[in-house]
mmCIF file of C-alpha atoms in Angstrom:
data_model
loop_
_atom_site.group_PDB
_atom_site.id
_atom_site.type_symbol
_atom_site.label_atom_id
_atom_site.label_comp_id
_atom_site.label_asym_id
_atom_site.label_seq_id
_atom_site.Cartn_x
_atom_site.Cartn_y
_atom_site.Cartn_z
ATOM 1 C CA UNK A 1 -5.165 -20.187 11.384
ATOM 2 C CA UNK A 2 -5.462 -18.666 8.105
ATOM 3 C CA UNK A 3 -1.973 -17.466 6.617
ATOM 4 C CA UNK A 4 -2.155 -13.890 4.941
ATOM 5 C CA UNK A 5 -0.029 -13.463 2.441
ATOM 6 C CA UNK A 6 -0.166 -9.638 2.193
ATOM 7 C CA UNK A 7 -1.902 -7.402 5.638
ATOM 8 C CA UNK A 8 -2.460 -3.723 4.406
ATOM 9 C CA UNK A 9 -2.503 -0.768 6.684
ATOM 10 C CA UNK A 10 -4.387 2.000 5.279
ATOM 11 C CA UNK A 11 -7.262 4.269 5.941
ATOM 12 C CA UNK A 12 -7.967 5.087 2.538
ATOM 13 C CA UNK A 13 -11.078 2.115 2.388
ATOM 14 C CA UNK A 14 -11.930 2.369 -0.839
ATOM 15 C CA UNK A 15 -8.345 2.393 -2.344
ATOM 16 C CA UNK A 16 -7.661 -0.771 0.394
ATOM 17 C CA UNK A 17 -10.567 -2.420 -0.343
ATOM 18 C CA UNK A 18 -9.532 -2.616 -4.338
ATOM 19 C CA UNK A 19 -6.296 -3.341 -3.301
ATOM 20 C CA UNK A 20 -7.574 -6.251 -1.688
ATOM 21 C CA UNK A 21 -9.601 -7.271 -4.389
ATOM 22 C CA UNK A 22 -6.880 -7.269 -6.591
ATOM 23 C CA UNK A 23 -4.730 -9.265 -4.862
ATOM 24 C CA UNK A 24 -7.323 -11.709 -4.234
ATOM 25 C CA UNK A 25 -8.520 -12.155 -7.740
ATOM 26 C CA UNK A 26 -3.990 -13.363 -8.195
ATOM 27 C CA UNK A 27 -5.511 -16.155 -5.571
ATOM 28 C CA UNK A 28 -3.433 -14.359 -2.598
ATOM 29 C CA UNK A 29 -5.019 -13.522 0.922
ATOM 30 C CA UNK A 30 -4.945 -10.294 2.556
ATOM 31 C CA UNK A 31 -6.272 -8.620 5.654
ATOM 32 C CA UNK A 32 -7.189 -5.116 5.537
ATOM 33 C CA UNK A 33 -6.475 -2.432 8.831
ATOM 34 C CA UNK A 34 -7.726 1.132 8.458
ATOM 35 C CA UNK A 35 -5.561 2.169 11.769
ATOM 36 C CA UNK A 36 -2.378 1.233 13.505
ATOM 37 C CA UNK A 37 -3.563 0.336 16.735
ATOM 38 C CA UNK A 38 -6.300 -2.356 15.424
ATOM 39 C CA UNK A 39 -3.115 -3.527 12.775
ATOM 40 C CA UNK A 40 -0.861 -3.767 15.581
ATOM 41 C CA UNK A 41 -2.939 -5.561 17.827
ATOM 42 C CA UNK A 42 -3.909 -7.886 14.913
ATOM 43 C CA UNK A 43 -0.261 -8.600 13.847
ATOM 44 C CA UNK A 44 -0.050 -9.741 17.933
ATOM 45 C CA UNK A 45 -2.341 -12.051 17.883
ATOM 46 C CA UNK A 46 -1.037 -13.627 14.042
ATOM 47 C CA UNK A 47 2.772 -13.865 14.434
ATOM 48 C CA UNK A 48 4.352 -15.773 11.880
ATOM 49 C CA UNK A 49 1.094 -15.517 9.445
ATOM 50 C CA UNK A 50 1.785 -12.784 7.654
ATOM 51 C CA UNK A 51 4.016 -12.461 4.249
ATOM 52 C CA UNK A 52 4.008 -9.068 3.864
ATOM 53 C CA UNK A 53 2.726 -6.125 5.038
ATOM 54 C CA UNK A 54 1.717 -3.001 2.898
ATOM 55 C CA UNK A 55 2.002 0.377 5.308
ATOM 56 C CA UNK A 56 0.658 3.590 4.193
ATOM 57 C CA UNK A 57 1.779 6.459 6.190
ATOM 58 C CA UNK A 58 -0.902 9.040 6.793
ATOM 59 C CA UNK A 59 -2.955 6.921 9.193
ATOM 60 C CA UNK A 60 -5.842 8.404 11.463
ATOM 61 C CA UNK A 61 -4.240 7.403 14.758
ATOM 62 C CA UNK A 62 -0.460 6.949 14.358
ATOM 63 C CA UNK A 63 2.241 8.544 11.744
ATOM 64 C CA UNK A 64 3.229 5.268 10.022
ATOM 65 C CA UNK A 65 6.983 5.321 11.154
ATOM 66 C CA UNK A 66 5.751 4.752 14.588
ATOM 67 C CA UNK A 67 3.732 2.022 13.494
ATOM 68 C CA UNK A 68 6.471 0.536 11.438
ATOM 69 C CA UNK A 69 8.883 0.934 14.664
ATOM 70 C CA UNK A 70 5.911 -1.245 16.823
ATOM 71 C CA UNK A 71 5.809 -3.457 13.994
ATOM 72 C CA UNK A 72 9.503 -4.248 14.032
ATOM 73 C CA UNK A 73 9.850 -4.539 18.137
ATOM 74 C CA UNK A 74 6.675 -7.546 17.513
ATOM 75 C CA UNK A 75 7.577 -9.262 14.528
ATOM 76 C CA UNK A 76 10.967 -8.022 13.548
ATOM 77 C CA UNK A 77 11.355 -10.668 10.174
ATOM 78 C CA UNK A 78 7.907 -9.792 8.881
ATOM 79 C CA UNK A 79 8.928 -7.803 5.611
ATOM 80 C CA UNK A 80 7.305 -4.114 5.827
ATOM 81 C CA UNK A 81 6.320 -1.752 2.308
ATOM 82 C CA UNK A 82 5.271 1.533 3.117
ATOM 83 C CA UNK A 83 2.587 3.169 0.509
ATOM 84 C CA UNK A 84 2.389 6.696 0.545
ATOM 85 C CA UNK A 85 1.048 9.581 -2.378
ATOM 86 C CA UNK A 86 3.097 11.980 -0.195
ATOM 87 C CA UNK A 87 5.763 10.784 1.530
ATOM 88 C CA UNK A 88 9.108 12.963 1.211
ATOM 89 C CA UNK A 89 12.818 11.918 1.134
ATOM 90 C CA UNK A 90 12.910 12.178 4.656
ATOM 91 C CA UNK A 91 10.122 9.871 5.457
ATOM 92 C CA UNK A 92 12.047 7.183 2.947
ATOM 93 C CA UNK A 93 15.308 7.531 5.041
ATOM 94 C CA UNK A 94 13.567 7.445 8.186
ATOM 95 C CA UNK A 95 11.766 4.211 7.126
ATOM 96 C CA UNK A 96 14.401 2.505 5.537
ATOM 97 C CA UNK A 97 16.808 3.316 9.127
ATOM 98 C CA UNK A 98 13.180 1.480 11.305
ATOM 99 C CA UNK A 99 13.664 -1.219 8.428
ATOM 100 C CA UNK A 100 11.202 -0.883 5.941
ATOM 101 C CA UNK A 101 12.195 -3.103 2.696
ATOM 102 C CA UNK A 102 10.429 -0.747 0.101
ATOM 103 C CA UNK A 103 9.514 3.096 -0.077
ATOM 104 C CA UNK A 104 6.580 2.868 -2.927
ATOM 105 C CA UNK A 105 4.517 5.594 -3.889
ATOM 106 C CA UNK A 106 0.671 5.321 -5.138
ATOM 107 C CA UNK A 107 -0.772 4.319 -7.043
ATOM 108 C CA UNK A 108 0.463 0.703 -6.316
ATOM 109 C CA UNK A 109 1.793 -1.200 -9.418
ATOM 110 C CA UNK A 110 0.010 -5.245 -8.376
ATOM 111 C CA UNK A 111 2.351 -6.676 -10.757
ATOM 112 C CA UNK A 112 5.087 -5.200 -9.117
ATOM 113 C CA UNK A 113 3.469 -6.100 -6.113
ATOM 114 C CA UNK A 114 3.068 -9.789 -7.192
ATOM 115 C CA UNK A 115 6.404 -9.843 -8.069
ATOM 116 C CA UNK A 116 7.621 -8.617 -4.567
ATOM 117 C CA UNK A 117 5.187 -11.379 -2.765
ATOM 118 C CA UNK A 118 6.622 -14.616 -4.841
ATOM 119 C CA UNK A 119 10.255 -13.105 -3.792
ATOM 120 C CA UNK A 120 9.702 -12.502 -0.538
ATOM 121 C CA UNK A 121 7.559 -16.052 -0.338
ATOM 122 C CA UNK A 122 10.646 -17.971 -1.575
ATOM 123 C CA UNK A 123 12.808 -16.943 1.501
ATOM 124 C CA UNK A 124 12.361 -18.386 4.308
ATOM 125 C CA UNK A 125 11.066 -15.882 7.085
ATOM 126 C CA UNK A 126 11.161 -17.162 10.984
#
């Protein structure tokens, strides 16, 4: 089984797909999900090889705190981002209290991002 360093959840395909690219071209893996239920049902059948997951909020089938709570009651160690361009202070609280790690807003800084990975990487996750 292939580890993943970094799964993204986002529906946007064009923004994912160069978000993908970019962190491939650091010589990372990713996995890219355009909906929660195919991410969730991936993440099922991959416990323990995944880093980090990048989740935007505005999804097609599922408001991303739901899919971050389904996330957490699965793989409760795997360290969750959310990505939004519109999330409000509410959605932040409401994410950090299901146990997101990091509220970031697009566009996505990939250094920032890198930076996050190698931390996260360093400590050991179960």
């Amino acid at each position: 089984m292939e580890h993943i360093d970094i799964l993204i959840i986002d529906d946007e395909e064009k923004f994912a797909a160069m978000l993908a690219r970019r962190i491939e071209l650091r010589e990372y893996h990713s996995k890219v999900c355009h909906d929660g239920k195919t991410a969730l049902q991936w993440i099922e059948k991959h416990l323990g090889f995944i880093s980090l997951i990048l989740l935007d909020l505005q999804l097609p089938d599922m408001y991303g705190t739901q899919v971050l709570e389904d996330i957490k009651k699965i793989h409760p160690t795997v360290p969750v981002a959310i990505m939004t361009g519109h999330g409000s202070e509410k959605d932040k609280k409401e994410c950090e209290r299901l146990g997101a790690f990091k509220f970031m807003y697009k566009p996505i800084n990939i250094d920032s991002l890198m930076t996050i990975l190698e931390h996260i990487k360093e400590v050991p996750n179960d």
